Amino acid sequence: MSEQEMELSEQLPKCPFPHIDGLGLEPQLRHLLYDQPNSKMSLEYGEGGAWIVTRYEEVKRVATDRRFSRAALVGLDFERITPRPIAPPGSIFVQDPAVHRQMRSALAGAFGSRALDRMRGQIQRTVDELLEAMKADDGPADFMSAVADPLPTRVICQVLAIPSDDEAWLMDQVGALKRIDPSHRTTALEAQKTLHAYVVSLVDRRRRDPGTDLVSSLTAGAEEERLTDDEVVSLVISLILTGHDNVTNELGNIVFTLLTDGALRRQAETDFSAAFEELLRYIPFRRGVGTPRVALEDVTVGDKMIKSGDVVHVAYMAANRDPEKFPDPDELKPDRLKVPHMTFGWGAHRCPAEPLARLEIEIALTSLFARFPGLKLAVPQHEIEWQRENVNRLPLSLPVAW
Ligand code: HEM
C-alpha cells in the first residue's frame, strides 16, 4: 500500500465498530447510515479496501443484482472482521448460480412446512426439558446457558442426526471461527480443518448407511441431480456454522428486551406476532457485517460508482433502522406499517432456514412466559455483561428470577 493510500485508509470508518453495551446501533454505523450511506470502510483483516452500503433500498439493490458475485470472493484475501473468512471455499455462502440454485433446492424440503410439522414436537420437547431443568433450582438462573445456547445447538444436531456427545465439541470449533481477536488466527485455521474432517467422515457414514436425517437426504437423489460429496460436505458445514448462534443471539436479545421494556411485554402478551416481528427488525444481533460480494463490472449504487473488482458489504442491521422505511427507527413499535425487515437477509442468499429459526424462537418464548409468568431480571440492567470477543452482539449471561 502506498503512503497516500495508507493515510486515506486510516481516515476511513473502521469495522468492527467499537463495542457498545445494549442494542443501540453503533454510533459509527449510524453515521454511515445517516450521512455516508455508500462509503469506503476499513476492516481489521484482509486487504484491498471495501465498500459498506447501509440504506434499505440500496442494500436490496446490491443483494439482488447479479453483477455482485459471491463466488468471486474465493481466493481473495478480502477485507473482513474475522482473522479467517468464516465461509469456507465451496460453501453455499460463496456460490453464484447455478451451483447455488442446486444447493438451495437441495435444502428446500428441509425447512418447508411438512418438515417443520415433523420437527415441532421434538423442538417443544427440547424446550420443555430445558425449562424444566431451569426450574429445578429455585433460581435465579442464567437464561443464556439454560436455554438460549443449548436449544439451537440441539436442534441443528437433531436435524443433522449428530450424536449428542459431539455437540459441545462441535460448537467449540464454530466458536473458534467467529472470534475477532488476531491471536485466534491459528486456532481458527485448526478449527476449520477439524470441522471439515468431522463432516467428511459424517457424510461418508451417511452415504454408506443412510437414515432419515438431512445429511442422508442430501447424499441421496437421482445421480444426475445429486450433489457431489464435496458439495454435501460444504453444505453441512454451512448449516453447522449458522444453525446455532443466530438463534442464540435473537433469543437472548429478545428476552433481554422484553424484561427491560414493560410496555412492549404487555403488547407481546396481546399480539405476540406483531411484537416478535418488530423485535426481529430492531435487534442488531451481529457486529458490523457478514460475507461481502464482489462487483463483476462497474455499478452505480446511490451517488457512488463501485468499480469492477471492488468488494461490497451490505449492513442489514443498518437497513433495518433506515428512517425512510421505518420512521422513528430506534423505537420499538409493534403496530408500525409492515415493511419487511432484513434480519434474515435479502435476495438469493436470504436465510433458507428462516422458518426453522422462527419456530424455535416462537416455541421457546411462548413456553418460557407461560411457565414463568413472573419472569424478571435478577440483576440491575446495567450489570448485564455483553459479548465483546466475537461477531455476535448479545448478553454474555442473562440472570433471571421468577
Ligand atoms: C434467528 C436466526 C437466524 C437469523 C437472524 C439468520 C440470518 C441469516 C442471514 C442474515 C443470512 C445471510 C444472508 C446473505 O448472505 O445475504 C443467513 C444465511 C444463511 N442461514 Fe440463517 N439465520 C438464522 C438462523 C439460521 C439457522 C437456524 C440455520 C440452519 C439451520 C441457518 C442457515 C443459513 C444458511 C445455510 C445461510 C446461507 C444461505 C446462502 O448463502 O444461500 N440460519 N441467515
Coordinates of C-alpha atoms and ligand atoms in Angstrom, one line a residue:
M1 CA 0.0 0.0 0.0
S2 CA 1.4 3.5 -0.9
E3 CA 1.8 6.1 1.8
Q4 CA -1.1 8.1 0.4
E5 CA -3.3 5.0 0.4
M6 CA -2.4 4.2 3.9
E7 CA -3.2 7.7 5.1
L8 CA -6.6 7.5 3.3
S9 CA -7.4 4.1 4.9
E10 CA -6.6 5.5 8.3
Q11 CA -9.3 8.1 7.9
L12 CA -12.0 5.6 7.0
P13 CA -14.6 4.2 9.4
K14 CA -13.2 1.0 11.0
C15 CA -15.1 -2.2 11.3
P16 CA -15.8 -3.9 13.7
F17 CA -17.1 -0.7 15.1
P18 CA -16.2 -0.1 18.8
H19 CA -18.4 -2.2 21.1
I20 CA -21.3 -0.6 22.9
D21 CA -23.4 -2.4 25.5
G22 CA -27.1 -2.9 24.8
L23 CA -28.9 -2.9 21.5
G24 CA -28.4 0.5 20.0
L25 CA -26.9 0.9 16.6
E26 CA -23.2 1.6 17.0
P27 CA -22.5 5.4 16.5
Q28 CA -20.2 4.7 13.5
L29 CA -22.8 2.6 11.8
R30 CA -25.4 5.2 12.5
H31 CA -23.2 7.8 10.9
L32 CA -22.7 5.6 7.9
L33 CA -26.5 5.2 7.6
Y34 CA -27.4 8.8 8.0
D35 CA -24.5 10.7 6.5
Q36 CA -22.4 8.4 4.3
P37 CA -24.7 5.6 3.1
N38 CA -22.4 4.3 0.4
S39 CA -18.9 4.6 1.7
K40 CA -15.5 3.0 1.8
M41 CA -14.5 1.5 5.2
S42 CA -11.5 -0.3 6.5
L43 CA -11.8 -3.7 8.2
E44 CA -9.5 -5.4 10.6
Y45 CA -8.3 -8.2 8.4
G46 CA -7.5 -8.8 4.7
E47 CA -6.7 -6.1 2.1
G48 CA -7.9 -4.3 -1.0
G49 CA -10.5 -1.9 0.6
A50 CA -14.2 -2.4 0.9
W51 CA -17.5 -0.5 0.5
I52 CA -20.3 -0.5 3.0
V53 CA -23.9 0.0 1.8
T54 CA -26.3 0.9 4.6
R55 CA -29.6 2.2 3.3
Y56 CA -32.6 -0.2 2.8
E57 CA -33.2 0.3 -0.9
E58 CA -29.5 0.2 -1.8
V59 CA -28.9 -2.9 0.3
K60 CA -31.8 -4.5 -1.5
R61 CA -30.3 -3.5 -4.8
V62 CA -26.8 -4.9 -4.0
A63 CA -28.3 -8.2 -2.6
T64 CA -30.4 -8.8 -5.8
D65 CA -28.1 -7.5 -8.6
R66 CA -26.3 -10.4 -10.3
R67 CA -23.4 -8.1 -11.1
F68 CA -22.4 -8.6 -7.5
S69 CA -20.9 -12.0 -7.1
R70 CA -20.2 -14.2 -4.0
A71 CA -18.1 -16.8 -6.0
A72 CA -15.6 -14.1 -6.9
L73 CA -14.6 -13.9 -3.2
V74 CA -12.9 -17.3 -3.4
G75 CA -9.2 -16.9 -3.4
L76 CA -9.3 -13.2 -2.4
D77 CA -7.9 -12.0 0.9
F78 CA -10.9 -9.7 1.1
E79 CA -11.4 -7.2 4.0
R80 CA -13.4 -8.8 6.8
I81 CA -13.9 -8.7 10.6
T82 CA -12.5 -12.2 11.5
P83 CA -8.9 -13.5 11.1
R84 CA -10.1 -16.1 8.6
P85 CA -13.1 -15.9 6.4
I86 CA -16.0 -17.7 8.2
A87 CA -17.3 -19.0 4.9
P88 CA -15.0 -21.7 3.5
P89 CA -14.5 -22.1 -0.2
G90 CA -17.2 -24.3 -1.7
S91 CA -19.8 -23.3 0.9
I92 CA -23.2 -22.1 0.0
F93 CA -22.4 -18.5 1.1
V94 CA -19.8 -18.2 -1.7
Q95 CA -21.8 -19.7 -4.6
D96 CA -23.4 -18.0 -7.6
P97 CA -26.0 -19.6 -9.8
A98 CA -26.0 -22.5 -10.9
V99 CA -24.4 -24.4 -8.0
H100 CA -26.1 -22.0 -5.6
R101 CA -29.5 -22.8 -7.0
Q102 CA -28.8 -26.5 -6.8
M103 CA -27.7 -26.3 -3.1
R104 CA -30.8 -24.2 -2.2
S105 CA -33.1 -26.6 -3.9
A106 CA -31.5 -29.5 -2.0
L107 CA -32.3 -27.6 1.2
A108 CA -35.8 -26.5 0.2
G109 CA -37.6 -29.6 1.7
A110 CA -35.6 -29.5 4.9
F111 CA -37.2 -26.2 6.1
G112 CA -40.6 -26.5 4.4
S113 CA -43.9 -26.7 6.3
R114 CA -44.1 -30.5 6.2
A115 CA -40.6 -30.9 7.7
L116 CA -41.4 -28.2 10.3
D117 CA -44.5 -30.0 11.3
R118 CA -42.4 -33.1 12.0
M119 CA -39.8 -31.1 14.0
R120 CA -42.4 -29.1 16.1
G121 CA -42.9 -31.9 18.6
Q122 CA -39.2 -32.5 19.1
I123 CA -38.4 -28.8 19.5
Q124 CA -41.2 -28.5 22.0
R125 CA -39.9 -31.5 24.0
T126 CA -36.4 -30.0 24.0
V127 CA -37.6 -26.6 25.2
D128 CA -39.7 -28.3 27.9
E129 CA -36.7 -30.3 29.1
L130 CA -34.5 -27.2 29.2
L131 CA -37.1 -25.1 31.1
E132 CA -37.8 -28.0 33.5
A133 CA -34.1 -28.1 34.3
M134 CA -34.0 -24.3 34.7
K135 CA -37.0 -24.5 37.1
A136 CA -35.4 -27.4 39.1
D137 CA -33.3 -24.8 41.0
D138 CA -35.3 -22.1 42.8
G139 CA -33.5 -19.5 40.7
P140 CA -32.0 -17.2 39.7
A141 CA -30.9 -18.9 36.6
D142 CA -28.9 -17.8 33.5
F143 CA -31.3 -17.9 30.6
M144 CA -28.4 -17.9 28.1
S145 CA -26.7 -21.1 29.4
A146 CA -30.1 -22.7 30.4
V147 CA -32.0 -22.2 27.1
A148 CA -30.7 -19.7 24.5
D149 CA -27.4 -21.5 24.0
P150 CA -28.3 -25.2 24.2
L151 CA -31.6 -25.1 22.3
P152 CA -30.3 -24.2 18.8
T153 CA -27.3 -26.5 19.2
R154 CA -29.6 -29.4 20.0
V155 CA -32.0 -28.6 17.2
I156 CA -29.3 -28.3 14.4
C157 CA -27.7 -31.5 15.7
Q158 CA -31.1 -33.2 15.6
V159 CA -31.7 -32.0 12.1
L160 CA -28.3 -33.5 11.0
A161 CA -28.5 -36.5 13.4
I162 CA -25.2 -35.6 15.0
P163 CA -24.7 -37.6 18.2
S164 CA -25.4 -35.6 21.3
D165 CA -21.9 -36.4 22.7
D166 CA -20.3 -34.4 19.9
E167 CA -22.5 -31.3 20.3
A168 CA -20.3 -29.3 22.8
W169 CA -17.1 -30.1 21.0
L170 CA -18.6 -29.1 17.6
M171 CA -19.8 -25.8 18.9
D172 CA -16.3 -25.1 20.3
Q173 CA -15.0 -25.4 16.7
V174 CA -17.7 -23.0 15.4
G175 CA -16.9 -20.6 18.3
A176 CA -13.2 -20.5 17.4
L177 CA -14.0 -19.4 13.8
K178 CA -16.1 -16.4 14.9
R179 CA -13.7 -14.8 17.3
I180 CA -12.3 -11.4 16.1
D181 CA -9.0 -11.2 18.1
P182 CA -5.9 -11.6 15.9
S183 CA -4.4 -14.2 18.3
H184 CA -7.1 -16.6 17.1
R185 CA -5.8 -16.8 13.5
T186 CA -4.1 -20.3 14.2
T187 CA -6.9 -21.7 16.3
A188 CA -9.4 -20.6 13.6
L189 CA -7.4 -22.4 10.9
E190 CA -7.2 -25.6 13.1
A191 CA -11.0 -25.4 13.8
Q192 CA -11.7 -25.1 10.1
K193 CA -9.7 -28.2 9.3
T194 CA -11.1 -30.2 12.2
L195 CA -14.7 -29.3 11.3
H196 CA -14.0 -30.3 7.7
A197 CA -12.6 -33.7 8.7
Y198 CA -15.5 -34.3 11.0
V199 CA -18.1 -33.6 8.4
V200 CA -16.3 -35.6 5.7
S201 CA -16.5 -38.6 7.9
L202 CA -20.2 -37.9 8.8
V203 CA -21.2 -37.6 5.1
D204 CA -19.3 -40.8 4.3
R205 CA -21.1 -42.7 7.1
R206 CA -24.5 -41.5 5.9
R207 CA -23.8 -42.3 2.3
R208 CA -23.0 -45.9 3.3
D209 CA -25.7 -46.2 5.9
P210 CA -28.4 -43.7 5.3
G211 CA -31.0 -42.7 7.9
T212 CA -34.0 -40.2 7.8
D213 CA -31.9 -37.1 8.6
L214 CA -30.9 -34.2 6.4
V215 CA -27.3 -35.4 5.7
S216 CA -28.7 -38.7 4.4
S217 CA -31.2 -37.0 2.2
L218 CA -28.6 -34.6 0.8
T219 CA -26.4 -37.6 -0.2
A220 CA -29.4 -39.3 -1.9
G221 CA -31.3 -38.3 -5.1
A222 CA -31.1 -39.2 -8.8
E223 CA -27.5 -39.4 -10.0
E224 CA -27.6 -36.6 -12.5
E225 CA -29.0 -34.0 -10.0
R226 CA -27.2 -35.3 -6.9
L227 CA -24.8 -33.0 -5.1
T228 CA -21.2 -34.2 -5.1
D229 CA -19.7 -35.4 -1.8
D230 CA -17.7 -32.1 -1.6
E231 CA -20.9 -30.1 -2.1
V232 CA -22.7 -32.0 0.6
V233 CA -19.8 -31.5 3.0
S234 CA -19.7 -27.8 2.3
L235 CA -23.5 -27.5 2.8
V236 CA -23.5 -29.4 6.0
I237 CA -20.6 -27.2 7.3
S238 CA -22.6 -24.1 6.3
L239 CA -25.6 -25.4 8.4
I240 CA -23.4 -26.1 11.4
L241 CA -21.8 -22.7 11.1
T242 CA -25.1 -20.8 11.0
G243 CA -27.6 -23.1 12.7
H244 CA -26.7 -22.1 16.2
D245 CA -25.6 -18.7 17.2
N246 CA -28.0 -16.5 15.3
V247 CA -30.9 -18.2 17.2
T248 CA -29.0 -17.8 20.5
N249 CA -28.4 -14.1 19.7
E250 CA -32.0 -13.5 18.9
L251 CA -33.4 -15.4 21.9
G252 CA -31.0 -13.7 24.4
N253 CA -31.7 -10.2 23.0
I254 CA -35.4 -10.7 22.7
V255 CA -35.7 -11.9 26.3
F256 CA -33.5 -9.1 27.5
T257 CA -35.6 -6.5 25.7
L258 CA -38.9 -7.9 26.9
L259 CA -37.6 -8.0 30.5
T260 CA -36.5 -4.4 30.3
D261 CA -39.4 -2.9 28.4
G262 CA -42.7 -3.4 30.4
A263 CA -44.9 -1.7 27.8
L264 CA -43.6 -3.9 25.0
R265 CA -44.0 -7.0 27.1
R266 CA -47.7 -6.2 27.7
Q267 CA -48.1 -5.6 23.9
A268 CA -46.4 -9.0 23.3
E269 CA -48.9 -10.7 25.6
T270 CA -51.8 -9.4 23.5
D271 CA -50.3 -9.7 20.0
F272 CA -47.2 -11.9 20.1
S273 CA -46.6 -12.0 16.3
A274 CA -46.5 -8.2 15.9
A275 CA -44.1 -7.7 18.8
F276 CA -42.0 -10.6 17.5
E277 CA -41.7 -9.1 14.0
E278 CA -40.7 -5.7 15.4
L279 CA -38.1 -7.2 17.8
L280 CA -36.6 -9.1 14.8
R281 CA -36.3 -5.8 12.9
Y282 CA -34.9 -3.8 15.8
I283 CA -32.3 -6.1 17.3
P284 CA -28.8 -5.7 15.8
F285 CA -27.7 -9.3 16.6
R286 CA -24.3 -9.2 14.9
R287 CA -21.3 -6.8 14.8
G288 CA -20.7 -5.0 11.6
V289 CA -21.1 -7.0 8.5
G290 CA -21.1 -10.6 7.2
T291 CA -19.9 -12.1 3.9
P292 CA -19.5 -9.4 1.2
R293 CA -19.9 -9.5 -2.6
V294 CA -17.5 -8.6 -5.5
A295 CA -18.6 -6.2 -8.3
L296 CA -18.2 -8.0 -11.7
E297 CA -18.4 -4.7 -13.6
D298 CA -18.7 -1.0 -12.7
V299 CA -22.0 -0.5 -11.0
T300 CA -23.5 2.8 -9.7
V301 CA -25.0 2.5 -6.2
G302 CA -26.7 5.7 -5.0
D303 CA -24.3 8.5 -5.7
K304 CA -21.2 6.3 -6.0
M305 CA -19.5 4.3 -8.7
I306 CA -18.4 0.9 -7.5
K307 CA -15.6 -0.3 -9.7
S308 CA -15.3 -3.8 -11.2
G309 CA -13.4 -6.0 -8.7
D310 CA -14.4 -3.9 -5.6
V311 CA -15.6 -5.7 -2.5
V312 CA -19.0 -4.6 -1.2
H313 CA -20.5 -5.3 2.3
V314 CA -24.2 -4.7 3.0
A315 CA -25.3 -3.8 6.5
Y316 CA -28.7 -5.5 7.0
M317 CA -28.7 -4.2 10.7
A318 CA -28.4 -0.6 9.5
A319 CA -31.0 -1.1 6.8
N320 CA -33.4 -2.2 9.5
R321 CA -33.0 1.2 11.1
D322 CA -33.4 3.2 7.9
P323 CA -35.7 6.1 8.8
E324 CA -37.0 6.3 5.2
K325 CA -38.6 2.9 5.7
F326 CA -39.1 2.7 9.4
P327 CA -40.0 6.2 10.9
D328 CA -38.5 6.6 14.5
P329 CA -36.4 3.5 13.7
D330 CA -34.9 3.4 17.2
E331 CA -38.3 2.9 18.9
L332 CA -40.0 -0.4 19.2
K333 CA -43.4 0.0 17.7
P334 CA -45.2 -3.4 17.1
D335 CA -48.0 -1.5 15.3
R336 CA -45.8 0.1 12.6
L337 CA -46.6 -0.3 8.9
K338 CA -45.4 -3.7 7.8
V339 CA -42.4 -3.0 5.7
P340 CA -40.4 -6.3 5.6
H341 CA -37.2 -6.2 7.6
M342 CA -33.8 -7.6 6.5
T343 CA -32.9 -9.6 9.6
F344 CA -32.8 -12.9 7.5
G345 CA -31.0 -11.1 4.7
W346 CA -32.3 -10.4 1.2
G347 CA -32.1 -11.9 -2.3
A348 CA -30.7 -15.2 -3.4
H349 CA -28.7 -15.7 -0.2
R350 CA -31.5 -14.9 2.1
C351 CA -31.6 -17.3 5.1
P352 CA -33.0 -20.7 3.9
A353 CA -33.7 -21.8 7.4
E354 CA -35.9 -18.8 8.4
P355 CA -39.0 -20.9 9.1
L356 CA -37.0 -23.2 11.4
A357 CA -35.4 -20.3 13.3
R358 CA -38.8 -18.6 13.7
L359 CA -40.3 -21.9 15.0
E360 CA -37.5 -22.4 17.6
I361 CA -37.8 -18.9 18.9
E362 CA -41.6 -18.8 19.0
I363 CA -41.8 -22.1 20.9
A364 CA -39.0 -21.0 23.3
L365 CA -40.6 -17.6 24.1
T366 CA -44.2 -18.8 24.4
S367 CA -43.2 -21.7 26.6
L368 CA -40.9 -19.5 28.7
F369 CA -43.5 -16.9 29.6
A370 CA -46.3 -19.5 30.0
R371 CA -44.2 -21.4 32.6
F372 CA -42.7 -18.3 34.3
P373 CA -45.3 -15.5 34.1
G374 CA -43.5 -13.5 36.7
L375 CA -40.1 -13.7 34.9
K376 CA -37.8 -10.8 35.7
L377 CA -34.2 -9.8 35.5
A378 CA -32.3 -11.0 38.6
V379 CA -29.8 -8.1 38.4
P380 CA -30.0 -4.4 37.6
Q381 CA -29.9 -3.9 33.8
H382 CA -26.5 -2.1 34.0
E383 CA -24.9 -5.2 35.4
I384 CA -25.5 -7.3 32.3
E385 CA -22.3 -8.0 30.5
W386 CA -22.2 -8.0 26.7
Q387 CA -20.2 -10.2 24.3
R388 CA -17.1 -8.4 23.0
E389 CA -15.0 -11.2 21.7
N390 CA -16.7 -12.4 18.6
V391 CA -19.0 -11.3 15.7
N392 CA -22.2 -11.6 17.8
R393 CA -24.0 -9.0 19.9
L394 CA -25.8 -10.5 22.9
P395 CA -25.7 -10.6 26.7
L396 CA -23.0 -13.0 27.9
S397 CA -25.3 -14.1 30.6
L398 CA -28.9 -13.1 31.5
P399 CA -29.7 -13.8 35.1
V400 CA -33.5 -14.3 35.6
A401 CA -35.7 -14.9 38.5
W402 CA -39.5 -15.8 38.8
Ligands
HEM1 C1 -32.8 -16.0 14.0 C2 -32.0 -16.8 13.4 C3 -31.3 -16.6 12.1 C4 -31.0 -15.4 11.5 C5 -31.4 -14.0 12.0 C6 -30.4 -15.7 10.3 C7 -29.9 -14.7 9.4 C8 -29.3 -15.0 8.2 C9 -28.7 -14.0 7.3 C10 -28.7 -12.5 7.6 C11 -28.1 -14.7 6.3 C12 -27.2 -14.1 5.2 C13 -28.0 -13.6 4.0 C14 -27.0 -13.0 3.0 O1 -25.8 -13.5 2.9 O2 -27.3 -12.1 2.3 C15 -28.3 -16.1 6.5 C16 -27.9 -17.1 5.7 C17 -27.9 -18.4 6.0 N1 -28.5 -19.0 7.1 FE1 -29.5 -18.0 8.5 N2 -30.3 -17.0 10.2 C18 -30.8 -17.6 11.3 C19 -30.9 -19.0 11.5 C20 -30.4 -20.0 10.8 C21 -30.5 -21.4 11.1 C22 -31.1 -22.0 12.3 C23 -29.8 -22.0 10.0 C24 -29.6 -23.5 9.8 C25 -30.3 -24.5 10.3 C26 -29.4 -21.0 9.1 C27 -28.8 -21.3 7.9 C28 -28.4 -20.4 7.0 C29 -27.6 -20.7 5.8 C30 -27.2 -22.1 5.3 C31 -27.4 -19.5 5.1 C32 -26.6 -19.2 3.8 C33 -27.6 -19.1 2.7 C34 -27.0 -18.8 1.3 O3 -25.9 -18.2 1.3 O4 -27.6 -19.0 0.3 N3 -29.8 -19.8 9.5 N4 -29.0 -16.3 7.7

